């Protein structure tokens, strides 16, 4: 079979040598770069898929060349974002092999990088956020929990993973701050507004003890009905459910919609971009600047809607 043959080979298995190389790579990037667990899992999956594809053509990760990788990319149509992540994994992997063996050629050096489209984060209007926050039934323990989670995410701009992973010990209600562990294991202090603190206090007093009953002393701040930590999927499901309740189209809601709205609304009310960068936990200011484009788009729509010559 030709190396450039793009036909899938599902029966190909992961060779022991490839498995060892992948494991060594994952351990190295974890220790040297402190990548998040989800990123490591994605890198491992991408490399294992490549290794199986190569195995069906008599190749291994160690012997693959530029033509092999080009043929693989051509045979696996994915989104631009997935392609960029996959190439990032391959570049890191083969750069490490080249460092370990000075005579080895890196097959990824001349490969063209995919051009990422610059999509704007989707933020809800302030009135829509207000309706979403009011949607949970706070006469029930789960409603109290959901209201506290929604309020906290909008008040502090947390990532969904940061919200569900937040330990009870991470909250300091007296000082009104959270200690949050973000991407790369980096900690930051995030302020919490009085409104969010009031709903968290109600949850801790009237809901969390009932959810934790019979489950020892769970560490997570927000608990599921089973008494264990919430998951990203659980939170996404409840956000989508409440959005439907208040008439927000599901396609306009994402797991990070409250975080995006937090950033956009702060900028609309005059927040400093550097301060916003610290609140969001962005390592580079360029990442935060995307929200200035969202704010400008909102101003354009406002002008077009209300100006007599708009």
PDB file of C-alpha atoms in Angstrom:
ATOM      1  CA  UNK A   1       0.000   0.000   0.000  1.00  0.00           C
ATOM      2  CA  UNK A   2       1.308   3.474  -0.849  1.00  0.00           C
ATOM      3  CA  UNK A   3       2.356   5.663   2.068  1.00  0.00           C
ATOM      4  CA  UNK A   4       0.317   8.499   0.652  1.00  0.00           C
ATOM      5  CA  UNK A   5      -2.791   6.338   0.403  1.00  0.00           C
ATOM      6  CA  UNK A   6      -5.416   8.220   2.477  1.00  0.00           C
ATOM      7  CA  UNK A   7      -7.738   5.261   2.998  1.00  0.00           C
ATOM      8  CA  UNK A   8      -8.515   4.612   6.680  1.00  0.00           C
ATOM      9  CA  UNK A   9      -7.087   1.569   8.413  1.00  0.00           C
ATOM     10  CA  UNK A  10      -9.202   0.997  11.536  1.00  0.00           C
ATOM     11  CA  UNK A  11      -7.544  -2.334  12.308  1.00  0.00           C
ATOM     12  CA  UNK A  12      -4.116  -0.706  12.844  1.00  0.00           C
ATOM     13  CA  UNK A  13      -2.971  -1.033  16.438  1.00  0.00           C
ATOM     14  CA  UNK A  14      -0.666   1.132  18.510  1.00  0.00           C
ATOM     15  CA  UNK A  15       2.873  -0.237  18.426  1.00  0.00           C
ATOM     16  CA  UNK A  16       4.703  -0.602  21.724  1.00  0.00           C
ATOM     17  CA  UNK A  17       7.496   1.696  20.574  1.00  0.00           C
ATOM     18  CA  UNK A  18       5.037   4.416  19.588  1.00  0.00           C
ATOM     19  CA  UNK A  19       3.237   4.056  22.918  1.00  0.00           C
ATOM     20  CA  UNK A  20       6.517   4.597  24.780  1.00  0.00           C
ATOM     21  CA  UNK A  21       7.393   7.661  22.712  1.00  0.00           C
ATOM     22  CA  UNK A  22       3.978   9.185  23.311  1.00  0.00           C
ATOM     23  CA  UNK A  23       4.136   8.510  27.049  1.00  0.00           C
ATOM     24  CA  UNK A  24       7.589  10.058  27.292  1.00  0.00           C
ATOM     25  CA  UNK A  25       6.414  13.115  25.341  1.00  0.00           C
ATOM     26  CA  UNK A  26       3.339  13.614  27.565  1.00  0.00           C
ATOM     27  CA  UNK A  27       5.452  13.372  30.709  1.00  0.00           C
ATOM     28  CA  UNK A  28       7.963  15.883  29.337  1.00  0.00           C
ATOM     29  CA  UNK A  29       5.453  18.561  28.270  1.00  0.00           C
ATOM     30  CA  UNK A  30       3.590  18.131  31.553  1.00  0.00           C
ATOM     31  CA  UNK A  31       6.721  18.670  33.633  1.00  0.00           C
ATOM     32  CA  UNK A  32       8.295  21.378  31.444  1.00  0.00           C
ATOM     33  CA  UNK A  33       5.280  23.370  30.271  1.00  0.00           C
ATOM     34  CA  UNK A  34       2.608  22.603  32.880  1.00  0.00           C
ATOM     35  CA  UNK A  35      -0.079  22.044  30.247  1.00  0.00           C
ATOM     36  CA  UNK A  36      -3.651  21.506  31.406  1.00  0.00           C
ATOM     37  CA  UNK A  37      -4.914  17.940  31.710  1.00  0.00           C
ATOM     38  CA  UNK A  38      -7.398  18.377  28.863  1.00  0.00           C
ATOM     39  CA  UNK A  39      -4.640  19.628  26.558  1.00  0.00           C
ATOM     40  CA  UNK A  40      -2.465  16.645  27.431  1.00  0.00           C
ATOM     41  CA  UNK A  41      -5.364  14.279  26.769  1.00  0.00           C
ATOM     42  CA  UNK A  42      -5.977  15.921  23.376  1.00  0.00           C
ATOM     43  CA  UNK A  43      -2.279  15.683  22.461  1.00  0.00           C
ATOM     44  CA  UNK A  44      -2.188  12.015  23.470  1.00  0.00           C
ATOM     45  CA  UNK A  45      -5.291  11.266  21.406  1.00  0.00           C
ATOM     46  CA  UNK A  46      -3.927  13.094  18.337  1.00  0.00           C
ATOM     47  CA  UNK A  47      -0.596  11.249  18.487  1.00  0.00           C
ATOM     48  CA  UNK A  48      -2.214   7.853  19.042  1.00  0.00           C
ATOM     49  CA  UNK A  49      -4.493   8.396  16.036  1.00  0.00           C
ATOM     50  CA  UNK A  50      -1.492   9.347  13.904  1.00  0.00           C
ATOM     51  CA  UNK A  51       0.480   6.309  15.124  1.00  0.00           C
ATOM     52  CA  UNK A  52      -2.364   3.926  14.244  1.00  0.00           C
ATOM     53  CA  UNK A  53      -2.742   5.503  10.823  1.00  0.00           C
ATOM     54  CA  UNK A  54       0.995   5.154  10.202  1.00  0.00           C
ATOM     55  CA  UNK A  55       1.032   1.554  11.435  1.00  0.00           C
ATOM     56  CA  UNK A  56      -1.376   0.570   8.679  1.00  0.00           C
ATOM     57  CA  UNK A  57       1.228   1.790   6.200  1.00  0.00           C
ATOM     58  CA  UNK A  58       4.244   0.140   7.757  1.00  0.00           C
ATOM     59  CA  UNK A  59       5.443   3.318   9.443  1.00  0.00           C
ATOM     60  CA  UNK A  60       5.956   4.400  13.045  1.00  0.00           C
ATOM     61  CA  UNK A  61       6.066   7.819  14.672  1.00  0.00           C
ATOM     62  CA  UNK A  62       9.833   7.442  14.751  1.00  0.00           C
ATOM     63  CA  UNK A  63      10.178   6.830  11.008  1.00  0.00           C
ATOM     64  CA  UNK A  64       7.438   9.107   9.646  1.00  0.00           C
ATOM     65  CA  UNK A  65       8.482  11.827   7.232  1.00  0.00           C
ATOM     66  CA  UNK A  66       6.954  15.029   5.910  1.00  0.00           C
ATOM     67  CA  UNK A  67       5.083  13.187   3.137  1.00  0.00           C
ATOM     68  CA  UNK A  68       3.528  10.844   5.704  1.00  0.00           C
ATOM     69  CA  UNK A  69       2.248  13.710   7.813  1.00  0.00           C
ATOM     70  CA  UNK A  70       0.933  15.584   4.790  1.00  0.00           C
ATOM     71  CA  UNK A  71      -0.917  12.469   3.624  1.00  0.00           C
ATOM     72  CA  UNK A  72      -2.360  11.990   7.101  1.00  0.00           C
ATOM     73  CA  UNK A  73      -3.655  15.552   7.273  1.00  0.00           C
ATOM     74  CA  UNK A  74      -5.199  15.170   3.841  1.00  0.00           C
ATOM     75  CA  UNK A  75      -6.994  11.977   4.849  1.00  0.00           C
ATOM     76  CA  UNK A  76      -8.469  13.336   8.094  1.00  0.00           C
ATOM     77  CA  UNK A  77     -10.779  16.291   7.395  1.00  0.00           C
ATOM     78  CA  UNK A  78     -11.347  18.267  10.606  1.00  0.00           C
ATOM     79  CA  UNK A  79     -12.157  21.837  11.580  1.00  0.00           C
ATOM     80  CA  UNK A  80      -9.452  24.497  11.365  1.00  0.00           C
ATOM     81  CA  UNK A  81      -9.300  24.672  15.164  1.00  0.00           C
ATOM     82  CA  UNK A  82      -8.822  20.910  15.480  1.00  0.00           C
ATOM     83  CA  UNK A  83      -6.198  20.993  12.747  1.00  0.00           C
ATOM     84  CA  UNK A  84      -4.296  23.719  14.611  1.00  0.00           C
ATOM     85  CA  UNK A  85      -4.352  21.709  17.843  1.00  0.00           C
ATOM     86  CA  UNK A  86      -3.267  18.554  16.028  1.00  0.00           C
ATOM     87  CA  UNK A  87      -0.366  20.341  14.355  1.00  0.00           C
ATOM     88  CA  UNK A  88       0.651  21.857  17.689  1.00  0.00           C
ATOM     89  CA  UNK A  89       0.871  18.347  19.169  1.00  0.00           C
ATOM     90  CA  UNK A  90       2.903  17.070  16.214  1.00  0.00           C
ATOM     91  CA  UNK A  91       5.266  20.044  16.231  1.00  0.00           C
ATOM     92  CA  UNK A  92       5.982  19.664  19.929  1.00  0.00           C
ATOM     93  CA  UNK A  93       6.411  15.924  19.603  1.00  0.00           C
ATOM     94  CA  UNK A  94       8.843  16.007  16.686  1.00  0.00           C
ATOM     95  CA  UNK A  95      10.740  18.981  18.096  1.00  0.00           C
ATOM     96  CA  UNK A  96      11.346  16.889  21.215  1.00  0.00           C
ATOM     97  CA  UNK A  97      12.546  13.927  19.121  1.00  0.00           C
ATOM     98  CA  UNK A  98      14.910  16.222  17.211  1.00  0.00           C
ATOM     99  CA  UNK A  99      16.317  17.619  20.467  1.00  0.00           C
ATOM    100  CA  UNK A 100      16.914  14.111  21.811  1.00  0.00           C
ATOM    101  CA  UNK A 101      18.623  13.054  18.571  1.00  0.00           C
ATOM    102  CA  UNK A 102      20.659  15.857  17.051  1.00  0.00           C
ATOM    103  CA  UNK A 103      20.869  14.145  13.657  1.00  0.00           C
ATOM    104  CA  UNK A 104      17.106  13.715  13.233  1.00  0.00           C
ATOM    105  CA  UNK A 105      15.152  15.842  10.767  1.00  0.00           C
ATOM    106  CA  UNK A 106      11.954  17.405  12.096  1.00  0.00           C
ATOM    107  CA  UNK A 107       9.221  16.534   9.521  1.00  0.00           C
ATOM    108  CA  UNK A 108       6.969  19.368  10.730  1.00  0.00           C
ATOM    109  CA  UNK A 109       9.396  22.250  10.104  1.00  0.00           C
ATOM    110  CA  UNK A 110       8.182  23.235   6.634  1.00  0.00           C
ATOM    111  CA  UNK A 111       4.523  22.309   7.089  1.00  0.00           C
ATOM    112  CA  UNK A 112       2.114  25.190   6.575  1.00  0.00           C
ATOM    113  CA  UNK A 113       0.202  26.279   9.657  1.00  0.00           C
ATOM    114  CA  UNK A 114      -3.594  26.524   9.336  1.00  0.00           C
ATOM    115  CA  UNK A 115      -4.960  30.058   9.421  1.00  0.00           C
ATOM    116  CA  UNK A 116      -7.339  30.396  12.349  1.00  0.00           C
ATOM    117  CA  UNK A 117     -10.477  32.457  11.767  1.00  0.00           C
ATOM    118  CA  UNK A 118     -10.814  35.205  14.348  1.00  0.00           C
ATOM    119  CA  UNK A 119     -14.247  34.605  15.812  1.00  0.00           C
ATOM    120  CA  UNK A 120     -15.673  37.045  18.302  1.00  0.00           C
ATOM    121  CA  UNK A 121     -16.820  35.768  21.718  1.00  0.00           C
ATOM    122  CA  UNK A 122     -20.603  35.729  21.982  1.00  0.00           C
ATOM    123  CA  UNK A 123     -21.892  37.945  24.768  1.00  0.00           C
ATOM    124  CA  UNK A 124     -25.481  38.402  25.900  1.00  0.00           C
ATOM    125  CA  UNK A 125     -27.083  41.775  26.502  1.00  0.00           C
ATOM    126  CA  UNK A 126     -27.250  42.956  30.111  1.00  0.00           C
ATOM    127  CA  UNK A 127     -31.035  42.521  30.217  1.00  0.00           C
ATOM    128  CA  UNK A 128     -30.651  38.944  28.960  1.00  0.00           C
ATOM    129  CA  UNK A 129     -28.065  38.192  31.650  1.00  0.00           C
ATOM    130  CA  UNK A 130     -30.408  39.624  34.266  1.00  0.00           C
ATOM    131  CA  UNK A 131     -33.214  37.344  33.057  1.00  0.00           C
ATOM    132  CA  UNK A 132     -30.884  34.331  33.043  1.00  0.00           C
ATOM    133  CA  UNK A 133     -29.743  35.007  36.612  1.00  0.00           C
ATOM    134  CA  UNK A 134     -33.344  35.230  37.798  1.00  0.00           C
ATOM    135  CA  UNK A 135     -34.413  31.983  36.101  1.00  0.00           C
ATOM    136  CA  UNK A 136     -33.563  29.382  38.834  1.00  0.00           C
ATOM    137  CA  UNK A 137     -36.226  28.548  41.432  1.00  0.00           C
ATOM    138  CA  UNK A 138     -34.472  29.577  44.645  1.00  0.00           C
ATOM    139  CA  UNK A 139     -37.076  27.838  46.826  1.00  0.00           C
ATOM    140  CA  UNK A 140     -35.256  24.550  46.116  1.00  0.00           C
ATOM    141  CA  UNK A 141     -31.692  23.467  47.020  1.00  0.00           C
ATOM    142  CA  UNK A 142     -30.775  22.916  43.352  1.00  0.00           C
ATOM    143  CA  UNK A 143     -32.228  26.291  42.416  1.00  0.00           C
ATOM    144  CA  UNK A 144     -30.181  27.974  45.136  1.00  0.00           C
ATOM    145  CA  UNK A 145     -27.078  26.234  43.837  1.00  0.00           C
ATOM    146  CA  UNK A 146     -27.781  27.162  40.218  1.00  0.00           C
ATOM    147  CA  UNK A 147     -28.429  30.817  41.085  1.00  0.00           C
ATOM    148  CA  UNK A 148     -25.197  30.978  43.086  1.00  0.00           C
ATOM    149  CA  UNK A 149     -23.191  29.415  40.227  1.00  0.00           C
ATOM    150  CA  UNK A 150     -24.657  31.733  37.607  1.00  0.00           C
ATOM    151  CA  UNK A 151     -24.145  34.800  39.786  1.00  0.00           C
ATOM    152  CA  UNK A 152     -20.570  33.851  40.614  1.00  0.00           C
ATOM    153  CA  UNK A 153     -19.564  33.143  37.035  1.00  0.00           C
ATOM    154  CA  UNK A 154     -20.994  36.433  35.805  1.00  0.00           C
ATOM    155  CA  UNK A 155     -19.589  38.389  38.762  1.00  0.00           C
ATOM    156  CA  UNK A 156     -16.063  36.984  38.486  1.00  0.00           C
ATOM    157  CA  UNK A 157     -15.623  35.962  34.847  1.00  0.00           C
ATOM    158  CA  UNK A 158     -14.505  32.433  35.695  1.00  0.00           C
ATOM    159  CA  UNK A 159     -13.911  29.742  33.103  1.00  0.00           C
ATOM    160  CA  UNK A 160     -16.408  26.883  33.368  1.00  0.00           C
ATOM    161  CA  UNK A 161     -13.642  24.514  34.478  1.00  0.00           C
ATOM    162  CA  UNK A 162     -12.559  26.981  37.168  1.00  0.00           C
ATOM    163  CA  UNK A 163     -16.122  27.268  38.420  1.00  0.00           C
ATOM    164  CA  UNK A 164     -16.819  23.546  38.767  1.00  0.00           C
ATOM    165  CA  UNK A 165     -13.335  22.794  40.141  1.00  0.00           C
ATOM    166  CA  UNK A 166     -13.522  25.536  42.773  1.00  0.00           C
ATOM    167  CA  UNK A 167     -12.932  24.048  46.245  1.00  0.00           C
ATOM    168  CA  UNK A 168     -14.852  25.223  49.262  1.00  0.00           C
ATOM    169  CA  UNK A 169     -11.555  26.443  50.716  1.00  0.00           C
ATOM    170  CA  UNK A 170     -11.044  28.701  47.670  1.00  0.00           C
ATOM    171  CA  UNK A 171     -13.726  31.134  48.828  1.00  0.00           C
ATOM    172  CA  UNK A 172     -12.932  33.885  51.331  1.00  0.00           C
ATOM    173  CA  UNK A 173     -16.303  35.549  51.958  1.00  0.00           C
ATOM    174  CA  UNK A 174     -14.907  37.950  54.562  1.00  0.00           C
ATOM    175  CA  UNK A 175     -12.523  39.519  52.048  1.00  0.00           C
ATOM    176  CA  UNK A 176     -14.850  38.910  49.102  1.00  0.00           C
ATOM    177  CA  UNK A 177     -12.302  37.058  46.955  1.00  0.00           C
ATOM    178  CA  UNK A 178     -11.740  33.671  45.353  1.00  0.00           C
ATOM    179  CA  UNK A 179      -8.465  31.849  44.922  1.00  0.00           C
ATOM    180  CA  UNK A 180      -8.801  30.305  41.478  1.00  0.00           C
ATOM    181  CA  UNK A 181      -6.497  27.787  39.790  1.00  0.00           C
ATOM    182  CA  UNK A 182      -6.516  28.580  36.085  1.00  0.00           C
ATOM    183  CA  UNK A 183      -4.771  27.269  32.984  1.00  0.00           C
ATOM    184  CA  UNK A 184      -1.326  25.828  33.535  1.00  0.00           C
ATOM    185  CA  UNK A 185      -2.004  25.484  37.256  1.00  0.00           C
ATOM    186  CA  UNK A 186      -1.598  29.232  37.821  1.00  0.00           C
ATOM    187  CA  UNK A 187      -3.407  30.695  40.837  1.00  0.00           C
ATOM    188  CA  UNK A 188      -5.015  34.126  40.878  1.00  0.00           C
ATOM    189  CA  UNK A 189      -7.216  36.096  43.277  1.00  0.00           C
ATOM    190  CA  UNK A 190     -10.573  37.172  41.841  1.00  0.00           C
ATOM    191  CA  UNK A 191     -12.978  39.601  43.539  1.00  0.00           C
ATOM    192  CA  UNK A 192     -16.603  38.594  44.094  1.00  0.00           C
ATOM    193  CA  UNK A 193     -19.388  41.174  44.202  1.00  0.00           C
ATOM    194  CA  UNK A 194     -21.802  41.555  47.114  1.00  0.00           C
ATOM    195  CA  UNK A 195     -24.744  40.225  45.095  1.00  0.00           C
ATOM    196  CA  UNK A 196     -22.926  37.016  44.207  1.00  0.00           C
ATOM    197  CA  UNK A 197     -21.647  36.619  47.781  1.00  0.00           C
ATOM    198  CA  UNK A 198     -25.210  36.906  49.103  1.00  0.00           C
ATOM    199  CA  UNK A 199     -26.399  34.091  46.833  1.00  0.00           C
ATOM    200  CA  UNK A 200     -23.374  31.938  47.669  1.00  0.00           C
ATOM    201  CA  UNK A 201     -24.091  32.473  51.368  1.00  0.00           C
ATOM    202  CA  UNK A 202     -27.715  31.374  50.854  1.00  0.00           C
ATOM    203  CA  UNK A 203     -26.521  28.292  48.989  1.00  0.00           C
ATOM    204  CA  UNK A 204     -23.970  27.397  51.686  1.00  0.00           C
ATOM    205  CA  UNK A 205     -26.529  27.879  54.443  1.00  0.00           C
ATOM    206  CA  UNK A 206     -29.683  26.396  52.946  1.00  0.00           C
ATOM    207  CA  UNK A 207     -28.665  24.055  50.099  1.00  0.00           C
ATOM    208  CA  UNK A 208     -25.151  22.661  50.291  1.00  0.00           C
ATOM    209  CA  UNK A 209     -25.649  20.817  53.621  1.00  0.00           C
ATOM    210  CA  UNK A 210     -28.625  18.972  52.117  1.00  0.00           C
ATOM    211  CA  UNK A 211     -26.680  18.069  48.949  1.00  0.00           C
ATOM    212  CA  UNK A 212     -23.648  16.928  50.975  1.00  0.00           C
ATOM    213  CA  UNK A 213     -25.639  14.835  53.463  1.00  0.00           C
ATOM    214  CA  UNK A 214     -24.361  11.276  53.642  1.00  0.00           C
ATOM    215  CA  UNK A 215     -21.311  12.011  51.489  1.00  0.00           C
ATOM    216  CA  UNK A 216     -18.736  12.887  54.146  1.00  0.00           C
ATOM    217  CA  UNK A 217     -17.100  16.270  53.657  1.00  0.00           C
ATOM    218  CA  UNK A 218     -16.857  16.919  49.896  1.00  0.00           C
ATOM    219  CA  UNK A 219     -14.188  19.464  48.955  1.00  0.00           C
ATOM    220  CA  UNK A 220     -15.971  21.059  45.996  1.00  0.00           C
ATOM    221  CA  UNK A 221     -17.872  24.289  46.577  1.00  0.00           C
ATOM    222  CA  UNK A 222     -20.714  23.372  44.222  1.00  0.00           C
ATOM    223  CA  UNK A 223     -22.242  19.912  44.541  1.00  0.00           C
ATOM    224  CA  UNK A 224     -24.511  17.835  42.328  1.00  0.00           C
ATOM    225  CA  UNK A 225     -27.658  16.178  43.628  1.00  0.00           C
ATOM    226  CA  UNK A 226     -25.482  13.092  44.272  1.00  0.00           C
ATOM    227  CA  UNK A 227     -23.204  15.055  46.597  1.00  0.00           C
ATOM    228  CA  UNK A 228     -20.124  15.062  44.339  1.00  0.00           C
ATOM    229  CA  UNK A 229     -18.551  17.897  42.368  1.00  0.00           C
ATOM    230  CA  UNK A 230     -20.384  19.432  39.438  1.00  0.00           C
ATOM    231  CA  UNK A 231     -18.986  18.829  35.960  1.00  0.00           C
ATOM    232  CA  UNK A 232     -18.619  21.132  32.969  1.00  0.00           C
ATOM    233  CA  UNK A 233     -21.322  19.152  31.165  1.00  0.00           C
ATOM    234  CA  UNK A 234     -23.733  19.545  34.070  1.00  0.00           C
ATOM    235  CA  UNK A 235     -23.225  23.297  34.166  1.00  0.00           C
ATOM    236  CA  UNK A 236     -23.613  23.594  30.391  1.00  0.00           C
ATOM    237  CA  UNK A 237     -26.880  21.652  30.597  1.00  0.00           C
ATOM    238  CA  UNK A 238     -28.343  23.900  33.274  1.00  0.00           C
ATOM    239  CA  UNK A 239     -27.279  27.103  31.470  1.00  0.00           C
ATOM    240  CA  UNK A 240     -28.942  25.857  28.286  1.00  0.00           C
ATOM    241  CA  UNK A 241     -32.083  24.902  30.209  1.00  0.00           C
ATOM    242  CA  UNK A 242     -32.399  28.312  31.866  1.00  0.00           C
ATOM    243  CA  UNK A 243     -31.699  30.078  28.569  1.00  0.00           C
ATOM    244  CA  UNK A 244     -34.664  28.282  27.023  1.00  0.00           C
ATOM    245  CA  UNK A 245     -36.828  29.239  30.005  1.00  0.00           C
ATOM    246  CA  UNK A 246     -36.160  32.961  29.479  1.00  0.00           C
ATOM    247  CA  UNK A 247     -36.411  32.824  25.689  1.00  0.00           C
ATOM    248  CA  UNK A 248     -32.730  32.959  24.695  1.00  0.00           C
ATOM    249  CA  UNK A 249     -32.025  30.895  21.579  1.00  0.00           C
ATOM    250  CA  UNK A 250     -29.763  27.888  22.346  1.00  0.00           C
ATOM    251  CA  UNK A 251     -27.416  28.776  19.456  1.00  0.00           C
ATOM    252  CA  UNK A 252     -26.607  32.048  21.254  1.00  0.00           C
ATOM    253  CA  UNK A 253     -25.551  30.276  24.430  1.00  0.00           C
ATOM    254  CA  UNK A 254     -22.176  28.641  24.993  1.00  0.00           C
ATOM    255  CA  UNK A 255     -20.522  27.214  28.126  1.00  0.00           C
ATOM    256  CA  UNK A 256     -18.499  30.438  28.392  1.00  0.00           C
ATOM    257  CA  UNK A 257     -21.340  32.860  27.643  1.00  0.00           C
ATOM    258  CA  UNK A 258     -21.306  34.311  31.177  1.00  0.00           C
ATOM    259  CA  UNK A 259     -17.526  34.784  31.092  1.00  0.00           C
ATOM    260  CA  UNK A 260     -17.728  36.525  27.717  1.00  0.00           C
ATOM    261  CA  UNK A 261     -20.592  38.699  28.943  1.00  0.00           C
ATOM    262  CA  UNK A 262     -18.651  39.583  32.108  1.00  0.00           C
ATOM    263  CA  UNK A 263     -15.686  40.816  30.054  1.00  0.00           C
ATOM    264  CA  UNK A 264     -17.746  42.676  27.466  1.00  0.00           C
ATOM    265  CA  UNK A 265     -19.958  44.423  30.010  1.00  0.00           C
ATOM    266  CA  UNK A 266     -16.963  45.514  32.096  1.00  0.00           C
ATOM    267  CA  UNK A 267     -15.368  47.089  29.012  1.00  0.00           C
ATOM    268  CA  UNK A 268     -18.651  48.758  28.086  1.00  0.00           C
ATOM    269  CA  UNK A 269     -18.680  50.378  31.526  1.00  0.00           C
ATOM    270  CA  UNK A 270     -15.125  51.666  31.238  1.00  0.00           C
ATOM    271  CA  UNK A 271     -12.950  48.910  32.722  1.00  0.00           C
ATOM    272  CA  UNK A 272      -9.198  49.026  32.109  1.00  0.00           C
ATOM    273  CA  UNK A 273      -7.959  46.381  29.681  1.00  0.00           C
ATOM    274  CA  UNK A 274      -4.983  45.432  31.871  1.00  0.00           C
ATOM    275  CA  UNK A 275      -7.236  44.954  34.889  1.00  0.00           C
ATOM    276  CA  UNK A 276      -9.562  42.804  32.780  1.00  0.00           C
ATOM    277  CA  UNK A 277      -6.600  40.693  31.686  1.00  0.00           C
ATOM    278  CA  UNK A 278      -5.764  39.970  35.335  1.00  0.00           C
ATOM    279  CA  UNK A 279      -9.376  39.161  36.208  1.00  0.00           C
ATOM    280  CA  UNK A 280      -9.707  36.735  33.295  1.00  0.00           C
ATOM    281  CA  UNK A 281      -6.341  35.100  33.937  1.00  0.00           C
ATOM    282  CA  UNK A 282      -5.043  35.700  30.407  1.00  0.00           C
ATOM    283  CA  UNK A 283      -1.283  35.324  30.039  1.00  0.00           C
ATOM    284  CA  UNK A 284      -1.179  37.710  27.061  1.00  0.00           C
ATOM    285  CA  UNK A 285      -2.945  41.046  26.637  1.00  0.00           C
ATOM    286  CA  UNK A 286      -3.656  40.193  22.988  1.00  0.00           C
ATOM    287  CA  UNK A 287      -6.064  37.489  24.185  1.00  0.00           C
ATOM    288  CA  UNK A 288      -8.010  40.039  26.217  1.00  0.00           C
ATOM    289  CA  UNK A 289      -8.107  42.589  23.376  1.00  0.00           C
ATOM    290  CA  UNK A 290     -10.592  40.451  21.457  1.00  0.00           C
ATOM    291  CA  UNK A 291     -13.267  41.784  23.822  1.00  0.00           C
ATOM    292  CA  UNK A 292     -12.638  45.340  22.657  1.00  0.00           C
ATOM    293  CA  UNK A 293     -13.823  44.194  19.211  1.00  0.00           C
ATOM    294  CA  UNK A 294     -17.002  42.800  20.778  1.00  0.00           C
ATOM    295  CA  UNK A 295     -17.624  46.095  22.532  1.00  0.00           C
ATOM    296  CA  UNK A 296     -17.065  48.048  19.281  1.00  0.00           C
ATOM    297  CA  UNK A 297     -19.519  45.811  17.421  1.00  0.00           C
ATOM    298  CA  UNK A 298     -22.102  46.503  20.111  1.00  0.00           C
ATOM    299  CA  UNK A 299     -21.588  50.256  19.776  1.00  0.00           C
ATOM    300  CA  UNK A 300     -21.990  50.005  15.998  1.00  0.00           C
ATOM    301  CA  UNK A 301     -25.307  48.190  16.387  1.00  0.00           C
ATOM    302  CA  UNK A 302     -26.457  50.749  18.963  1.00  0.00           C
ATOM    303  CA  UNK A 303     -25.573  53.606  16.619  1.00  0.00           C
ATOM    304  CA  UNK A 304     -27.290  51.975  13.646  1.00  0.00           C
ATOM    305  CA  UNK A 305     -30.422  51.336  15.673  1.00  0.00           C
ATOM    306  CA  UNK A 306     -30.863  54.728  17.343  1.00  0.00           C
ATOM    307  CA  UNK A 307     -29.064  57.396  15.301  1.00  0.00           C
ATOM    308  CA  UNK A 308     -31.379  59.226  12.891  1.00  0.00           C
ATOM    309  CA  UNK A 309     -28.824  58.759  10.109  1.00  0.00           C
ATOM    310  CA  UNK A 310     -27.699  55.302  11.259  1.00  0.00           C
TER     311      UNK A 310
END
